[in-house]
Amino acid sequence: MSNLFNRHLYVTIGDNLKFDKDNYSMWFELKADDGDDTNVALFTVANLNVETLGQIKKNEKIVVEAGYLGFEGIDEPNVDVIFQGKVERIDIETNEVDKMYKIACSVNNEAWYQTRVNKTYPKETKYSTIIRDIAKTLKIPVGKIQLTRDQSYLRGKKFDMSAKKAFKQLEQDSFSKMYFRNNVLNFVPDIITGVDTILVKPINGLIKVTEKEETKTVEEKRTTQRAVKKKETKKSNKKTTEKKKTPKAKISIEKSKVTTKIYTIEMLLYAKIQEGSKIKLEESKVTGTYIVKKVTHKASCEAGSEFTSTLECIELKEK
């Protein structure tokens, strides 16, 4: 492939261990979505010596840079940090030629999410102040804090819960959207306004676009209340009215089917595109603005290997 020599893949583990295409055969794959699921990353490198292998330890920091240094029609490189996280484990696979070291990685916010927050904030403390304080306590880097509603809790607020639940409550109360981007915490009015639009067209790597319909069954709870009847009785020649206890509300589950059109976009690797990104398709059979729900990045500088980004998107309807 003519673009092979313009590929860039650079991995740092810890502070001093560096991997580049000139000295190592290596592959990287990241699967991410905009839900609560843990993003999955796998860094594979061939034939490590004992000394190098000994420096790769669990919970060691890992940073991956990837992208094109430029190719025909594009002078500007699109290299960026594609992943930041920590090492979880190392699996070894051996074939007739090579010994492959598969290094599974996770994002750091999974550990932050599980940390317990036990703190009381006085009245008139704004949501943004609480977000920054919790982040500072947990040593979480903070990016954009732009809330739809930055009010305060009138009676103060006590948090005694996991950091994940605390952030989710602040997300709900402030009518905003929280997301992590390269382990940096962001709160924005919504995921759409919180990110810039990335232009995607054939000249900057678009390969093809396919579409399909996805139908899901959605359950909705409905509550109905039965009328309370009164019962008349006679006692000591006096007419009295005895009320029955109010029966419990009747809860029913109604199911309905919702159909969504999913667009799958294949393109040359573009590290800046992540889950929650907003992209604009041009010069294609399918055009418009879309929100990335899932993304898979595959990066390797080995001949015959993939260096692509595959996006699953939904169309953003302009209001």
Coordinates of C-alpha atoms in Angstrom, one line a residue:
M1 CA 0.0 0.0 0.0
S2 CA 1.4 3.4 -1.0
N3 CA 0.4 4.9 2.4
L4 CA 2.3 2.3 4.4
F5 CA 5.4 4.4 4.9
N6 CA 3.4 7.4 6.1
R7 CA 1.9 5.5 9.0
H8 CA 2.9 6.5 12.5
L9 CA 2.5 4.3 15.6
Y10 CA 4.4 5.1 18.8
V11 CA 3.8 3.5 22.2
T12 CA 5.1 4.5 25.6
I13 CA 4.8 2.3 28.6
G14 CA 5.8 3.8 31.9
D15 CA 8.1 6.8 31.6
N16 CA 11.0 5.3 29.7
L17 CA 9.9 2.3 27.6
K18 CA 9.4 3.3 24.0
F19 CA 8.1 1.3 21.0
D20 CA 8.4 2.5 17.4
K21 CA 8.0 1.0 14.0
D22 CA 11.7 1.0 13.2
N23 CA 12.6 -1.3 16.1
Y24 CA 9.5 -3.4 16.7
S25 CA 6.8 -5.3 14.9
M26 CA 3.7 -4.2 16.7
W27 CA -0.1 -3.9 16.3
F28 CA -2.7 -1.9 18.3
E29 CA -6.5 -2.2 18.4
L30 CA -9.0 -0.1 20.3
K31 CA -12.7 -0.7 20.6
A32 CA -14.7 2.0 22.3
D33 CA -18.3 3.1 22.6
D34 CA -20.1 6.1 24.2
G35 CA -21.9 4.0 26.8
D36 CA -20.8 2.8 30.2
D37 CA -19.0 -0.2 28.8
T38 CA -15.3 -0.5 29.4
N39 CA -13.3 0.4 26.3
V40 CA -11.0 -2.5 25.3
A41 CA -7.5 -1.9 24.0
L42 CA -4.9 -4.5 22.9
F43 CA -1.2 -3.8 22.1
T44 CA 0.6 -6.7 20.5
V45 CA 4.4 -6.7 20.1
A46 CA 6.7 -9.5 18.7
N47 CA 9.8 -11.0 20.2
L48 CA 10.6 -9.0 23.3
N49 CA 13.8 -9.6 25.1
V50 CA 13.8 -10.5 28.8
E51 CA 14.9 -7.1 29.9
T52 CA 12.2 -5.2 28.0
L53 CA 9.5 -7.7 29.1
G54 CA 10.5 -7.2 32.8
Q55 CA 9.8 -3.5 32.5
I56 CA 6.1 -4.0 31.5
K57 CA 4.1 -4.4 34.8
K58 CA 0.5 -4.3 35.7
N59 CA -1.0 -0.8 36.2
E60 CA 1.9 0.7 34.3
K61 CA 0.8 3.8 32.3
I62 CA 0.5 3.3 28.5
V63 CA 0.1 6.0 25.9
V64 CA -0.4 5.3 22.2
E65 CA 0.1 7.7 19.3
A66 CA -1.1 6.9 15.8
G67 CA -2.1 8.4 12.5
Y68 CA -0.8 9.4 9.1
L69 CA 2.1 11.8 8.8
G70 CA 0.4 12.9 5.5
F71 CA -0.4 11.3 2.2
E72 CA -1.4 12.4 -1.3
G73 CA -3.8 15.3 -1.1
I74 CA -3.2 15.9 2.6
D75 CA -0.1 17.9 3.7
E76 CA -1.2 18.2 7.3
P77 CA -0.5 15.1 9.5
N78 CA -3.4 13.7 11.6
V79 CA -1.3 12.0 14.2
D80 CA -2.8 12.2 17.7
V81 CA -3.0 10.3 21.0
I82 CA -5.4 7.5 20.3
F83 CA -5.3 5.9 23.8
Q84 CA -4.2 6.5 27.3
G85 CA -4.6 4.0 30.1
K86 CA -2.9 1.3 32.0
V87 CA -1.6 -2.2 31.5
E88 CA -3.9 -5.0 32.8
R89 CA -2.2 -8.2 31.8
I90 CA 0.2 -9.8 29.3
D91 CA -0.7 -13.0 27.4
I92 CA 2.0 -14.8 25.3
E93 CA 1.3 -16.7 22.1
T94 CA 4.0 -18.6 20.2
N95 CA 4.0 -19.7 16.6
E96 CA 6.7 -21.3 14.3
V97 CA 8.4 -18.0 13.8
D98 CA 7.5 -15.4 16.5
K99 CA 6.6 -15.1 20.1
M100 CA 3.7 -12.6 20.4
Y101 CA 3.2 -10.6 23.6
K102 CA -0.5 -9.4 23.8
I103 CA -0.8 -6.6 26.3
A104 CA -4.4 -5.9 27.4
C105 CA -5.1 -2.4 28.6
S106 CA -7.9 -0.5 30.2
V107 CA -8.8 3.2 30.7
N108 CA -7.9 4.8 34.0
N109 CA -11.4 6.1 34.7
E110 CA -12.6 2.6 35.6
A111 CA -10.6 2.8 38.8
W112 CA -11.7 6.4 39.4
Y113 CA -15.4 5.3 39.0
Q114 CA -15.1 2.8 41.8
T115 CA -13.5 5.2 44.3
R116 CA -15.9 6.2 47.0
V117 CA -16.8 9.9 47.5
N118 CA -17.7 10.8 51.1
K119 CA -18.0 14.6 51.3
T120 CA -20.5 17.3 52.3
Y121 CA -20.8 20.6 50.4
P122 CA -22.4 23.7 52.0
K123 CA -25.4 25.4 50.5
E124 CA -24.7 27.7 47.6
T125 CA -21.9 25.5 46.3
K126 CA -22.3 25.4 42.5
Y127 CA -22.4 22.1 40.6
S128 CA -19.2 23.1 38.6
T129 CA -17.3 23.7 41.9
I130 CA -18.3 20.2 43.2
I131 CA -17.3 18.6 40.0
R132 CA -13.9 20.2 40.1
D133 CA -13.4 19.4 43.8
I134 CA -14.3 15.7 43.3
A135 CA -12.0 15.5 40.3
K136 CA -9.2 17.2 42.3
T137 CA -9.6 14.8 45.2
L138 CA -9.4 11.8 42.9
K139 CA -6.6 13.4 40.8
I140 CA -8.6 13.3 37.6
P141 CA -7.5 15.7 34.9
V142 CA -10.3 18.2 34.0
G143 CA -11.1 19.5 30.5
K144 CA -14.2 21.4 29.6
I145 CA -16.7 22.1 32.4
Q146 CA -19.6 23.9 30.6
L147 CA -22.9 23.1 32.2
T148 CA -26.4 23.6 30.9
R149 CA -27.5 24.6 34.4
D150 CA -24.8 25.6 36.9
Q151 CA -26.9 26.0 40.0
S152 CA -26.3 25.1 43.6
Y153 CA -28.0 22.7 46.1
L154 CA -30.1 25.0 48.3
R155 CA -29.6 22.9 51.4
G156 CA -26.1 21.8 50.6
K157 CA -25.3 18.3 49.4
K158 CA -23.8 15.2 50.9
F159 CA -22.2 12.6 48.6
D160 CA -21.6 9.1 50.1
M161 CA -21.3 6.9 47.0
S162 CA -19.0 5.8 44.2
A163 CA -17.4 8.5 42.0
K164 CA -19.4 7.1 39.1
K165 CA -22.7 7.6 40.8
A166 CA -21.7 11.1 42.1
F167 CA -20.7 12.2 38.6
K168 CA -23.9 10.7 37.1
Q169 CA -26.0 12.6 39.6
L170 CA -24.3 15.9 38.8
E171 CA -24.7 15.1 35.1
Q172 CA -28.5 14.7 35.7
D173 CA -28.9 17.7 38.0
S174 CA -27.0 20.0 35.7
F175 CA -28.8 18.8 32.5
S176 CA -25.4 18.2 31.0
K177 CA -23.4 15.4 29.4
M178 CA -20.3 13.8 31.0
Y179 CA -17.6 12.0 29.0
F180 CA -13.9 11.1 29.3
R181 CA -11.6 11.9 26.4
N182 CA -8.1 10.4 26.8
N183 CA -8.7 10.1 30.5
V184 CA -9.7 13.8 30.8
L185 CA -13.1 14.5 32.4
N186 CA -15.5 16.8 30.5
F187 CA -19.0 18.1 31.3
V188 CA -20.7 19.9 28.4
P189 CA -24.3 20.9 27.6
D190 CA -24.6 17.8 25.5
I191 CA -22.2 15.4 23.7
I192 CA -23.0 17.1 20.4
T193 CA -22.1 20.7 21.3
G194 CA -19.1 19.5 23.4
V195 CA -17.1 18.4 20.4
D196 CA -15.9 20.0 17.1
T197 CA -17.2 18.7 13.8
I198 CA -14.6 16.6 11.9
L199 CA -14.9 16.6 8.1
V200 CA -14.7 13.2 6.5
K201 CA -14.4 12.7 2.7
P202 CA -12.4 10.6 0.2
I203 CA -9.5 13.0 0.1
N204 CA -8.8 12.6 3.9
G205 CA -9.3 8.8 4.0
L206 CA -13.0 7.9 3.5
I207 CA -13.2 4.4 2.1
K208 CA -16.9 3.4 2.1
V209 CA -20.2 3.9 3.9
T210 CA -22.8 1.3 4.5
E211 CA -26.1 1.5 6.3
K212 CA -28.5 -0.9 8.1
E213 CA -31.5 -0.7 10.3
E214 CA -31.3 -1.9 13.9
T215 CA -34.5 -2.6 15.8
K216 CA -34.6 -2.8 19.6
T217 CA -37.4 -3.6 22.0
V218 CA -37.9 -0.8 24.5
E219 CA -39.7 -1.5 27.8
E220 CA -41.6 1.3 29.5
K221 CA -43.2 1.2 32.9
R222 CA -46.8 2.4 33.2
T223 CA -48.5 3.0 36.6
T224 CA -52.3 2.9 37.0
Q225 CA -54.3 3.6 40.2
R226 CA -57.5 1.9 41.0
A227 CA -60.4 3.9 42.6
V228 CA -60.9 3.5 46.3
K229 CA -64.3 2.4 47.4
K230 CA -66.0 3.5 50.6
K231 CA -67.8 1.1 52.9
E232 CA -70.7 2.1 55.1
T233 CA -71.3 0.3 58.4
K234 CA -73.7 0.8 61.3
K235 CA -72.4 1.0 64.9
S236 CA -74.4 2.0 68.0
N237 CA -77.2 3.2 65.7
K238 CA -74.9 5.6 64.1
K239 CA -73.9 5.6 60.5
T240 CA -70.2 5.7 60.0
T241 CA -68.0 5.4 57.0
E242 CA -65.0 3.1 57.0
K243 CA -62.3 3.7 54.5
K244 CA -60.4 0.9 52.9
K245 CA -56.7 1.1 52.7
T246 CA -55.5 2.5 49.4
P247 CA -54.4 -0.3 47.2
K248 CA -50.9 -0.3 45.7
A249 CA -50.6 1.2 42.3
K250 CA -50.6 -1.3 39.5
I251 CA -47.4 -1.3 37.4
S252 CA -47.5 -2.7 33.9
I253 CA -44.7 -3.1 31.4
E254 CA -45.4 -2.0 27.9
K255 CA -43.0 -3.1 25.1
S256 CA -42.5 -1.3 21.8
K257 CA -40.0 -1.6 19.0
V258 CA -37.8 1.3 18.0
T259 CA -35.9 1.2 14.6
T260 CA -32.7 3.2 14.2
K261 CA -30.6 3.6 11.0
I262 CA -26.9 2.7 11.7
Y263 CA -24.2 4.0 9.4
T264 CA -20.9 2.1 9.3
I265 CA -18.0 4.3 8.0
E266 CA -14.7 2.8 7.0
M267 CA -11.7 5.1 6.6
L268 CA -8.0 5.3 6.9
L269 CA -7.0 5.7 10.6
Y270 CA -8.0 9.0 12.1
A271 CA -7.0 9.1 15.7
K272 CA -9.0 12.3 16.5
I273 CA -12.2 10.5 15.9
Q274 CA -13.4 8.9 19.1
E275 CA -16.7 7.8 20.6
G276 CA -19.0 10.8 20.8
S277 CA -17.3 12.6 18.0
K278 CA -19.4 14.6 15.5
I279 CA -18.4 14.1 11.9
K280 CA -19.6 15.5 8.6
L281 CA -19.6 13.3 5.5
E282 CA -19.0 15.0 2.1
E283 CA -18.4 13.9 -1.4
S284 CA -20.0 10.5 -0.7
K285 CA -23.2 8.7 -1.7
V286 CA -24.2 9.3 1.9
T287 CA -23.8 12.8 3.2
G288 CA -24.8 14.7 6.4
T289 CA -23.7 15.1 10.0
Y290 CA -23.4 12.1 12.3
I291 CA -22.6 11.2 15.9
V292 CA -20.1 8.3 16.5
K293 CA -21.6 5.7 18.8
K294 CA -18.8 3.1 18.5
V295 CA -15.3 3.2 17.0
T296 CA -12.7 0.6 16.3
H297 CA -9.1 1.8 15.5
K298 CA -6.6 -0.7 14.1
A299 CA -3.0 0.4 13.7
S300 CA 0.1 -1.4 12.5
C301 CA 3.1 -0.5 10.3
E302 CA 3.5 -4.1 9.1
A303 CA 3.0 -4.8 5.4
G304 CA -0.5 -6.2 4.7
S305 CA -1.9 -5.1 8.1
E306 CA -4.8 -2.7 8.7
F307 CA -4.4 0.9 9.6
T308 CA -8.1 1.9 9.7
S309 CA -10.9 3.5 11.7
T310 CA -14.4 1.9 11.6
L311 CA -17.2 4.0 12.9
E312 CA -20.8 3.2 13.8
C313 CA -22.8 6.3 13.7
I314 CA -26.4 7.7 13.8
E315 CA -27.5 10.7 11.8
L316 CA -27.8 14.1 13.6
K317 CA -31.0 15.6 12.6
E318 CA -30.7 19.4 12.4
K319 CA -33.4 21.1 14.4

